[in-house]
Backbone as CSV, one residue per row, in Angstrom:
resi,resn,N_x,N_y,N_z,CA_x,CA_y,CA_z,C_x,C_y,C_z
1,UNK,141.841,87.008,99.180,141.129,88.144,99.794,139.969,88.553,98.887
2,UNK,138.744,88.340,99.206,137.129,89.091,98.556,137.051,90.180,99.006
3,UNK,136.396,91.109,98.058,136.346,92.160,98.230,135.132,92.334,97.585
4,UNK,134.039,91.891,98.258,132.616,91.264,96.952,131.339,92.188,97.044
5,UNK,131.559,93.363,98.243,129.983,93.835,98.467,130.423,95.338,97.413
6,UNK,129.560,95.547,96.725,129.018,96.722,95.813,127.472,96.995,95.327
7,UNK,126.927,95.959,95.756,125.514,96.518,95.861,124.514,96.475,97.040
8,UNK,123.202,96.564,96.896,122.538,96.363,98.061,122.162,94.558,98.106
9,UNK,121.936,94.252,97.281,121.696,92.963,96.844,123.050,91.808,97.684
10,UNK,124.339,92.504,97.369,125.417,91.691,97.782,125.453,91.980,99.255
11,UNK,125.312,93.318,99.781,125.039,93.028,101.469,123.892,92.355,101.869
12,UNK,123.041,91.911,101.339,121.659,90.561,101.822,122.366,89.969,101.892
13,UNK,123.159,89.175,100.681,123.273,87.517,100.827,124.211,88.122,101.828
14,UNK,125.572,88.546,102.022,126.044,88.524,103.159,125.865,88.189,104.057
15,UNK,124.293,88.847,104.501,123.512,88.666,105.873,122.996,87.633,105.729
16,UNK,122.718,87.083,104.824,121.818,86.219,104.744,122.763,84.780,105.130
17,UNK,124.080,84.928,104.793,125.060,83.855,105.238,125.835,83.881,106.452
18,UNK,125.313,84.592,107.098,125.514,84.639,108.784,124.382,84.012,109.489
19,UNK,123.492,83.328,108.781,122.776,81.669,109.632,123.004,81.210,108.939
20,UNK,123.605,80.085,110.257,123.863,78.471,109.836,122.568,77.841,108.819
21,UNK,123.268,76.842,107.972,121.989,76.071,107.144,121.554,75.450,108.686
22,UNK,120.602,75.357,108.652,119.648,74.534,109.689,119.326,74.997,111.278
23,UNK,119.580,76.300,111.207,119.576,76.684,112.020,118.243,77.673,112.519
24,UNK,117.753,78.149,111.269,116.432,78.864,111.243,115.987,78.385,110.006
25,UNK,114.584,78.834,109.611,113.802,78.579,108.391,113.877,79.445,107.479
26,UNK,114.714,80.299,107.014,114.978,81.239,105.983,116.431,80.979,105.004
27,UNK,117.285,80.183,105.407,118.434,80.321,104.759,118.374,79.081,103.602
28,UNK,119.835,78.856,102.999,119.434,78.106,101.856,118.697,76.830,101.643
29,UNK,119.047,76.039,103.217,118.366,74.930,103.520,116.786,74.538,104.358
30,UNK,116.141,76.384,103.612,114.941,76.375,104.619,113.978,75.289,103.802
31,UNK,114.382,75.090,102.532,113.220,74.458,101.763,112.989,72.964,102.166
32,UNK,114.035,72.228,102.747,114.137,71.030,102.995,113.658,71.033,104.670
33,UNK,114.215,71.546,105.517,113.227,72.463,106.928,111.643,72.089,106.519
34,UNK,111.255,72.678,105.661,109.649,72.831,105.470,109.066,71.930,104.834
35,UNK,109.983,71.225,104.334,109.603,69.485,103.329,109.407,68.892,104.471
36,UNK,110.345,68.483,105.282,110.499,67.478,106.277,108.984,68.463,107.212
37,UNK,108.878,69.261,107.805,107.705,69.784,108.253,106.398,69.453,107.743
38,UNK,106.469,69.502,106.042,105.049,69.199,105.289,104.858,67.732,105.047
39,UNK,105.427,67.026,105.668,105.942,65.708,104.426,104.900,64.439,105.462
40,UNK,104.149,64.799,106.573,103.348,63.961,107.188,101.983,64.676,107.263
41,UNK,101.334,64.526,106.355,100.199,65.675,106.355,98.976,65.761,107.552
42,UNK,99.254,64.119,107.844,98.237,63.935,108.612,98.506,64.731,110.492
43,UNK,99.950,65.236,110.360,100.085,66.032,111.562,99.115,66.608,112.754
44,UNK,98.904,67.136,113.346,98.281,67.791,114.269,98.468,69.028,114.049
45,UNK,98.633,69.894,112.869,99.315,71.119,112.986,98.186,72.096,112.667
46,UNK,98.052,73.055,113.640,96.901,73.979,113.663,95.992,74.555,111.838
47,UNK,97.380,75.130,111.058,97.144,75.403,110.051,97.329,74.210,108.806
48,UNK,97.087,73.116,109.248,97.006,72.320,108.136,95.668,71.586,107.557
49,UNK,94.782,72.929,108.427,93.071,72.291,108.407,93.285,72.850,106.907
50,UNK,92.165,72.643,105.746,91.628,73.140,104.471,91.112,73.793,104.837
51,UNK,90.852,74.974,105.579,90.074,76.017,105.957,90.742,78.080,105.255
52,UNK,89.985,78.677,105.208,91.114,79.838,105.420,90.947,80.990,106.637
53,UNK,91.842,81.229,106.379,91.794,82.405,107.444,90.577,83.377,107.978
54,UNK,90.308,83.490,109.137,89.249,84.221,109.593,89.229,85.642,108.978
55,UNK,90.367,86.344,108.951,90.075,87.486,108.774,90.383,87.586,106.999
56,UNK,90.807,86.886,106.446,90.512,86.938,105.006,88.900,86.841,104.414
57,UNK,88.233,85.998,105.705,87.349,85.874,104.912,86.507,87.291,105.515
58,UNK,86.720,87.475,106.036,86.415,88.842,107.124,86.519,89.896,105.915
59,UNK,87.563,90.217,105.597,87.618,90.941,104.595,87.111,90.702,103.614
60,UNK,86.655,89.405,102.663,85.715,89.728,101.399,84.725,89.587,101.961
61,UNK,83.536,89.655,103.493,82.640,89.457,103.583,81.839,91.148,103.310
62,UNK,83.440,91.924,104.070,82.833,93.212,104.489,83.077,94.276,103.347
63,UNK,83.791,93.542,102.515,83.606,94.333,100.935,85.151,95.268,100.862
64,UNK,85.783,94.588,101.924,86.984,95.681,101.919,88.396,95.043,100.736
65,UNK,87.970,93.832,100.272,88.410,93.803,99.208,87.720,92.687,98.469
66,UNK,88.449,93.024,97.175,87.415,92.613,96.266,87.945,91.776,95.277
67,UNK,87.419,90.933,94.354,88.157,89.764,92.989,89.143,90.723,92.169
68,UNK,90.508,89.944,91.581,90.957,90.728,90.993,92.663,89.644,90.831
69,UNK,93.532,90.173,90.796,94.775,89.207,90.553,95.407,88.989,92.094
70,UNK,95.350,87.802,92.634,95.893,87.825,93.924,97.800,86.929,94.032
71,UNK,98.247,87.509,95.211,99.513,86.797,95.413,99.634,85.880,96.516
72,UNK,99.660,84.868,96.749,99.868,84.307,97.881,101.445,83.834,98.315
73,UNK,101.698,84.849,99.300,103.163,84.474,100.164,103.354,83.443,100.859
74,UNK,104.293,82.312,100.760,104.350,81.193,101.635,102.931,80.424,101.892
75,UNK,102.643,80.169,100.606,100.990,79.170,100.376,100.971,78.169,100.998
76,UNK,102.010,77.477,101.746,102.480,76.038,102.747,100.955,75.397,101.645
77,UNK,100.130,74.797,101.969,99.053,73.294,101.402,98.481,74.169,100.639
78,UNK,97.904,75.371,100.614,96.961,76.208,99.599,95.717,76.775,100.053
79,UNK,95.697,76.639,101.437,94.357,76.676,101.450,93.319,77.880,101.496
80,UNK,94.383,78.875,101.621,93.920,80.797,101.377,93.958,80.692,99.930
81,UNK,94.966,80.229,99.122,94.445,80.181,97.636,93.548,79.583,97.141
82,UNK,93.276,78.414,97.440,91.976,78.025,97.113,90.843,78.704,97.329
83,UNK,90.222,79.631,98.493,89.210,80.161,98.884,89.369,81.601,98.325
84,UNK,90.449,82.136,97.559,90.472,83.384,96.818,90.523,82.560,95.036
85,UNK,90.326,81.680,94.722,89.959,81.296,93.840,88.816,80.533,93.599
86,UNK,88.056,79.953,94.271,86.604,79.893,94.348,85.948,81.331,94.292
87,UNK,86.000,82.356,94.904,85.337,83.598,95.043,85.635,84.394,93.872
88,UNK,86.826,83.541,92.589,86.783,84.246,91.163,88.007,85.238,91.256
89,UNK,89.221,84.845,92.008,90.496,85.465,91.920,91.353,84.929,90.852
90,UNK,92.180,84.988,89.888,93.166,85.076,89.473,94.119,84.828,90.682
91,UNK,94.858,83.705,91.434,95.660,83.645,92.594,97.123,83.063,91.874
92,UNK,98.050,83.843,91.973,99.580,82.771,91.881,99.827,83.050,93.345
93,UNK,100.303,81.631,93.772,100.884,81.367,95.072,102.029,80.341,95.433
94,UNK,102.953,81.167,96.098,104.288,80.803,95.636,104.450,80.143,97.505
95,UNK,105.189,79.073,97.206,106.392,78.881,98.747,107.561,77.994,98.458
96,UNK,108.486,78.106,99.615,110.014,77.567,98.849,109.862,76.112,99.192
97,UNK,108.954,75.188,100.088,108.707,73.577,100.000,107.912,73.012,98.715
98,UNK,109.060,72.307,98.081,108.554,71.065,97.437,106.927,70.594,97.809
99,UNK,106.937,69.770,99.108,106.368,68.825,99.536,105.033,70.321,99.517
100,UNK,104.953,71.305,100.128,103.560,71.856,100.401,103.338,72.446,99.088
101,UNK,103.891,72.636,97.981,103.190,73.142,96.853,102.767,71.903,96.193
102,UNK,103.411,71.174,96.254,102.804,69.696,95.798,101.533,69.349,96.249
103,UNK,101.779,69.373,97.872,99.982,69.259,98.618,98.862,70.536,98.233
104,UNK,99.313,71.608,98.084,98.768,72.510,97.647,97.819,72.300,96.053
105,UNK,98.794,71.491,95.316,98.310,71.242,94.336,97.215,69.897,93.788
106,UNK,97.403,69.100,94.540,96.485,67.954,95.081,95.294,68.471,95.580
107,UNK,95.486,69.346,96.567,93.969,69.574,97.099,93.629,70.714,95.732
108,UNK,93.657,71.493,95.401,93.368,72.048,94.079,92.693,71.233,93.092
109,UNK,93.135,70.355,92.398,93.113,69.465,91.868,91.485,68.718,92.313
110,UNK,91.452,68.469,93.656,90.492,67.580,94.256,89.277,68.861,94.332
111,UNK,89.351,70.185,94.292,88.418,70.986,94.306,88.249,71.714,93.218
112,UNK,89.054,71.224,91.768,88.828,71.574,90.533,88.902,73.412,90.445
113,UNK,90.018,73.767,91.260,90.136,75.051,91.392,91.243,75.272,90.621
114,UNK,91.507,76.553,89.880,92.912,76.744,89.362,93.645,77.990,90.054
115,UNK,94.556,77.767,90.317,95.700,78.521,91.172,96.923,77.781,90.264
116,UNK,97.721,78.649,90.428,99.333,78.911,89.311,100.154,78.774,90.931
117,UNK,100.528,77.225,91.037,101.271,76.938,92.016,102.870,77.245,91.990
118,UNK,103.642,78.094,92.306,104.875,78.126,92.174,106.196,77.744,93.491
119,UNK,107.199,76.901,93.181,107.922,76.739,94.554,109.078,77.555,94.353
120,UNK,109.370,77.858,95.397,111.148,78.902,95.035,110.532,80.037,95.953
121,UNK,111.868,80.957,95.946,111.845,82.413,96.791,111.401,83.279,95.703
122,UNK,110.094,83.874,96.637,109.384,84.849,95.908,110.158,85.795,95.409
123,UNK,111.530,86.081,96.314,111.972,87.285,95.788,113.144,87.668,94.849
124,UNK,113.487,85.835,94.365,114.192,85.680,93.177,113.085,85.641,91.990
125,UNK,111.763,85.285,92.195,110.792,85.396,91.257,110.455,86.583,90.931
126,UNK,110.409,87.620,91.322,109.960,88.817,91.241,110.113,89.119,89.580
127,UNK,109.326,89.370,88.854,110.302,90.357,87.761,109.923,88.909,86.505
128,UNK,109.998,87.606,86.943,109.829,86.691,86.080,108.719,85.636,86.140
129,UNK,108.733,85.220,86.962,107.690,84.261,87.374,105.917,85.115,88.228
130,UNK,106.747,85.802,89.023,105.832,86.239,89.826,105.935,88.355,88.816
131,UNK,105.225,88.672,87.814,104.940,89.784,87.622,103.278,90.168,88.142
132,UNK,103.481,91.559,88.640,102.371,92.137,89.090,102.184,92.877,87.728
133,UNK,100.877,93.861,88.471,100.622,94.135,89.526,99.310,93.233,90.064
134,UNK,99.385,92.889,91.115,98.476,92.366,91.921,97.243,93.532,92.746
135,UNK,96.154,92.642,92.304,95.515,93.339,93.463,95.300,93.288,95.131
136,UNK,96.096,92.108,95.224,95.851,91.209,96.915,96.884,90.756,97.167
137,UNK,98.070,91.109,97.754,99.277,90.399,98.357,98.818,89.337,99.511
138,UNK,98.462,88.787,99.310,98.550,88.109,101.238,99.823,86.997,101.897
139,UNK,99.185,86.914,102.728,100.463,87.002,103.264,100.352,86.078,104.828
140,UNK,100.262,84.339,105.343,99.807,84.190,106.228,100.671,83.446,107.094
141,UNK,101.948,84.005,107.957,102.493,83.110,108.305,104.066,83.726,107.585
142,UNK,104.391,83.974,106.336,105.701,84.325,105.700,106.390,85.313,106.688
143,UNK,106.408,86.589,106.444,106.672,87.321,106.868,107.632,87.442,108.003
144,UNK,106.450,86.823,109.071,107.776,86.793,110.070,108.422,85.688,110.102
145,UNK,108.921,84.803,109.228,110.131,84.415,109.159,111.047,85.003,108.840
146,UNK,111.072,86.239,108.219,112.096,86.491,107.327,113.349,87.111,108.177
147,UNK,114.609,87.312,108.430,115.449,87.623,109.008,115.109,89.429,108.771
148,UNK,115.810,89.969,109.631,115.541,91.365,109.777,115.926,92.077,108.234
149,UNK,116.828,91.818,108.275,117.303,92.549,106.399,116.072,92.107,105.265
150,UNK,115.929,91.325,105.490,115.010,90.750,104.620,113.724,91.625,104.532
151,UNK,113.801,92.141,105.423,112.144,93.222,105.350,112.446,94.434,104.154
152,UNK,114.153,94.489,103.631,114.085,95.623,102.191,113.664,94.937,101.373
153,UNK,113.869,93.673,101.167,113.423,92.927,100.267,111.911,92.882,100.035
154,UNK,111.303,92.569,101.265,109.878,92.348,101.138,109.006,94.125,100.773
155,UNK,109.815,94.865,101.311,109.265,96.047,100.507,109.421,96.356,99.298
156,UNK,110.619,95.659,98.784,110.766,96.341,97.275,109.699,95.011,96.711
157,UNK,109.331,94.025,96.851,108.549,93.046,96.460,107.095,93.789,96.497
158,UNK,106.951,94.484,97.188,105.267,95.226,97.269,105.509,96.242,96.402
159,UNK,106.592,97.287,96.538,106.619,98.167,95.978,106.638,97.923,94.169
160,UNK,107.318,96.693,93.756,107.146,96.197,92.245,106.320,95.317,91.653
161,UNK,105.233,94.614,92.680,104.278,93.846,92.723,102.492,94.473,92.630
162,UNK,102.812,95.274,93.985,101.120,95.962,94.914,100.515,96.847,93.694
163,UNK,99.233,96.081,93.004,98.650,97.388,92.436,98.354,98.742,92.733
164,UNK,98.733,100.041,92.388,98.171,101.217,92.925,96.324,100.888,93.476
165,UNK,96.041,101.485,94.565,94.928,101.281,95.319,94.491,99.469,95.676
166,UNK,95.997,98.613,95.320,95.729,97.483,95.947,96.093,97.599,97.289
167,UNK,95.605,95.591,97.696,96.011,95.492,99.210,96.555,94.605,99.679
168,UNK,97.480,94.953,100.545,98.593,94.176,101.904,98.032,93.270,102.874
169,UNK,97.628,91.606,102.660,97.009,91.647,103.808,98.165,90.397,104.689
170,UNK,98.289,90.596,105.642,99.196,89.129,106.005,98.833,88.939,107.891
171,UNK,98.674,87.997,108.043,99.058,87.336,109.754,100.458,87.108,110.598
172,UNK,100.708,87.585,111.333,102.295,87.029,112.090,102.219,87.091,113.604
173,UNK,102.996,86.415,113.972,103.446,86.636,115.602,102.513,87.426,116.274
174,UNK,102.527,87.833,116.895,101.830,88.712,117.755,103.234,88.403,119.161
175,UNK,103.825,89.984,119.647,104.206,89.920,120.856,103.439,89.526,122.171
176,UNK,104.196,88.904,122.708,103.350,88.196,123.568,102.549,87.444,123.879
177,UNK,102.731,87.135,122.425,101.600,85.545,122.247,102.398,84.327,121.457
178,UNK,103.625,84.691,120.637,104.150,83.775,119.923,105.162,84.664,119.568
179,UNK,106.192,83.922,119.286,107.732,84.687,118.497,108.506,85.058,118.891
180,UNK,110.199,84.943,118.858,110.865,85.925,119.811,110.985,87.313,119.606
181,UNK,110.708,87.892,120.853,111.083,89.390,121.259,112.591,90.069,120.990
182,UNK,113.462,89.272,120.743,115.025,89.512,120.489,114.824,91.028,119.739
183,UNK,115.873,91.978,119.980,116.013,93.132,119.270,116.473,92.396,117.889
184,UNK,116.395,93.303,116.663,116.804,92.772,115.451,118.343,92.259,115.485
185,UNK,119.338,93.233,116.021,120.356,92.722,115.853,121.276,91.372,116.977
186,UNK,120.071,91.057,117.602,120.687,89.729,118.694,120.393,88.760,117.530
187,UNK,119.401,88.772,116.411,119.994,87.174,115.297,120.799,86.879,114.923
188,UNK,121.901,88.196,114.766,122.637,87.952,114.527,123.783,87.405,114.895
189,UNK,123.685,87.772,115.917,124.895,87.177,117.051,124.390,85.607,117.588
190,UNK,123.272,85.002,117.115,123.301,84.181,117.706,123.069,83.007,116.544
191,UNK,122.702,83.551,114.934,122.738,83.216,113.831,121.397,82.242,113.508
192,UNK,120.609,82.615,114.319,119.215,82.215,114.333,118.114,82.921,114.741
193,UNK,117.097,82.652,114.038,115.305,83.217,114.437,114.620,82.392,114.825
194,UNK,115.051,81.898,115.924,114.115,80.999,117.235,112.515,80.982,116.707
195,UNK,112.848,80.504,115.105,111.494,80.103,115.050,110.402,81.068,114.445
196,UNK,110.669,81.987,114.182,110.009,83.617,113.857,110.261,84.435,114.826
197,UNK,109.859,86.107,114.231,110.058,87.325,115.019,108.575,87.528,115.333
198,UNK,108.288,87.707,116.455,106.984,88.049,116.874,107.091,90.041,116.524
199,UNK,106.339,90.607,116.058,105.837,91.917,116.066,104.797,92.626,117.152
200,UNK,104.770,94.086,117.363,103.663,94.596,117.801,103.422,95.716,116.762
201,UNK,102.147,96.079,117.048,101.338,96.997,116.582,102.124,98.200,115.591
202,UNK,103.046,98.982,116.733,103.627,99.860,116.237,104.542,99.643,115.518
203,UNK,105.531,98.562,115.443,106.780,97.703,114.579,105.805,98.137,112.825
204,UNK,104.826,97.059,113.208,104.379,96.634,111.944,104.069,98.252,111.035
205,UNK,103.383,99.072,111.907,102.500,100.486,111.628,104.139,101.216,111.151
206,UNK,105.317,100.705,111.590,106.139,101.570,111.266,106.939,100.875,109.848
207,UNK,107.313,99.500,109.799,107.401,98.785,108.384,106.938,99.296,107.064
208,UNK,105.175,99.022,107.550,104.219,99.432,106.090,104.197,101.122,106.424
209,UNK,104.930,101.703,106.692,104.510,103.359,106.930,104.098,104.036,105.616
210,UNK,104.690,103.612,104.617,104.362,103.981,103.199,102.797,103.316,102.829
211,UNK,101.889,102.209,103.491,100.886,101.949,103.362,99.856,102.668,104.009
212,UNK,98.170,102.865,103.433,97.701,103.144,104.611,97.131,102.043,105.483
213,UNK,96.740,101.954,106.377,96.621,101.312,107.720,94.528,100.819,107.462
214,UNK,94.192,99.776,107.038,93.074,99.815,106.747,92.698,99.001,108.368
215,UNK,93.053,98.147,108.654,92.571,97.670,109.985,94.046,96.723,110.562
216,UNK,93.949,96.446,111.899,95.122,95.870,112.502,94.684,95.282,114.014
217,UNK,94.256,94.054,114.399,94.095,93.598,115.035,94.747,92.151,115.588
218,UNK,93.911,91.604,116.317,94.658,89.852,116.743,93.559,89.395,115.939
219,UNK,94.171,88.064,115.287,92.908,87.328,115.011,92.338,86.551,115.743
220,UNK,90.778,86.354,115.635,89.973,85.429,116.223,90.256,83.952,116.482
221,UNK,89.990,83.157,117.532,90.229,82.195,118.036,88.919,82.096,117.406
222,UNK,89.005,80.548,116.509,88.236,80.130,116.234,87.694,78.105,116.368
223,UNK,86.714,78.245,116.912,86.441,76.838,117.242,86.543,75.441,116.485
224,UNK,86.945,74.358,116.249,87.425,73.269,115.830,85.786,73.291,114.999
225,UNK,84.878,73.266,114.940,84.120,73.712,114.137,83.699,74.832,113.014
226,UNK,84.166,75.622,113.043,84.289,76.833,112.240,84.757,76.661,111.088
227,UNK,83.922,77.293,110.516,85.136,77.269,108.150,85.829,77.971,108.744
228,UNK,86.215,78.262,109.709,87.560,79.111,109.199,88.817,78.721,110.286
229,UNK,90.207,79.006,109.826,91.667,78.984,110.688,91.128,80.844,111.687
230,UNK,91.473,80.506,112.790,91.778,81.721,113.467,92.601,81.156,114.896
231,UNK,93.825,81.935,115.073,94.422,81.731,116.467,94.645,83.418,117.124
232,UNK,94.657,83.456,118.452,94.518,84.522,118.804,96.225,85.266,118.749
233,UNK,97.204,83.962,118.394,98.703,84.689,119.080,99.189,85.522,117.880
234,UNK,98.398,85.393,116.832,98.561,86.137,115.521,98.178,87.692,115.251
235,UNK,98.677,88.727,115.138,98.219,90.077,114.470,98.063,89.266,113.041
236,UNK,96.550,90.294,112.730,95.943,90.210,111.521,96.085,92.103,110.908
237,UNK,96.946,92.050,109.654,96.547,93.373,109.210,96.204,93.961,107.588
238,UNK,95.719,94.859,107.257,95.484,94.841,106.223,95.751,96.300,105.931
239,UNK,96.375,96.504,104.821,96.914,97.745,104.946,96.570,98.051,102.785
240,UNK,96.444,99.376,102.762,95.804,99.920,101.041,97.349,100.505,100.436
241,UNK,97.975,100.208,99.480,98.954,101.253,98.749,97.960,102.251,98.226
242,UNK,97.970,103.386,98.140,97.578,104.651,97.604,97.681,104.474,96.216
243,UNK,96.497,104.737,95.342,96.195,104.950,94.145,97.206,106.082,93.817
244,UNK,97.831,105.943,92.130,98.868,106.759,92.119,97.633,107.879,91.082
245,UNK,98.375,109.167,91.275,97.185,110.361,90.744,96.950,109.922,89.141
């Protein structure tokens, strides 16, 4: 007979062992999930252009943020780190595949850029590998994988990471364009995240409530020509922690 939960930490993994290995992309066997995913590069897969994100670049065009120490969440090939390290960032960028920090680091390599490639869960890194404070969390794609519990985690990760008057920026789901709609607690019962949780507007506005709200939109569909990744089924948001007095 166990009798094992006494912290907050021991009710995660709990939850966290109510999905099957292989059943979603978050549990212990998500890293091999995302190997076998990264491991044919030449794929067809929307985000595996070398491009970055529309609205990242959106944001250093319009001055709403600026060079300084950046984090990259779930870096899959690198290619938001690379373009915040050309523009003179300080970037560590972490994801739990082998195979895409490896590619991540190749194309680096081939663009003589330096980024501090790390593989593993950001949120066993916290505290050792990955110390803030950062000025730029981003964030493109992570997020909504994460199982519903997992969102204390990802707050206490900002909250011990996010420089005072830094910024939150990340892409996910968009309702109604990508992700399941499931209430939080049907994953559980069914011991999977069909793939990610799609969000709306107000979900997200109520998550970061401790942030302020700098802009929150869909991102741009952007043409097979364009420097940049943009799909429309994605919310793009960017949100400020408050300078402490």
């Amino acid at each position: 007979m166990d009798r094992n939960i006494r912290t907050v930490d021991d009710v995660l993994r709990l939850l966290d062992g109510l999905f099957a290995p292989g059943a979603d992309r978050w549990t212990a066997g998500a890293g091999s999930w995302w190997d076998s995913f990264y491991a044919d590069r030449s794929k067809p897969v929307p985000f595996f252009v070398d491009k970055p994100d529309e609205n990242l670049v959106s944001y250093l065009d319009r001055g709403l943020i600026t060079p300084g120490r950046a984090l990259d969440l779930g870096c899959g090939p690198g290619r938001n780190a690379l373009h915040l390290a050309s523009l003179g960032f300080g970037v560590d960028a972490v994801d739990l595949s082998p195979a895409a920090t490896a590619w991540a680091e190749d194309r680096a390599r081939e663009a003589e850029a330096e980024v501090r490639f790390l593989c593993g869960d950001a949120f066993t890194l916290v505290g050792t590998e990955l110390r803030g404070p950062y000025d730029l969390i981003y964030d493109s794609g992570c997020f909504h994988h994460l199982p519903p519990h997992r969102r204390i985690s990802y707050l206490a990760l900002l909250d011990q990471c996010l420089a005072p008057g830094g910024h939150l920026a990340l892409t996910c789901f968009a309702a109604g364009g990508m992700g399941s709609e499931l209430a939080d607690s049907d994953f559980y019962r069914q011991s999977s995240l069909h793939g990610g949780l799609a969000y709306t507007p107000k979900s997200l506005r109520r998550i970061f409530s401790d942030l302020t709200e700098v802009e929150l939109r869909r991102m741009r569909d952007e043409p097979p020509e364009s420097p940049c990744f943009g799909e429309p089924f994605l919310w793009t948001a960017l949100f400020r922690r408050n300078a402490q007095p």
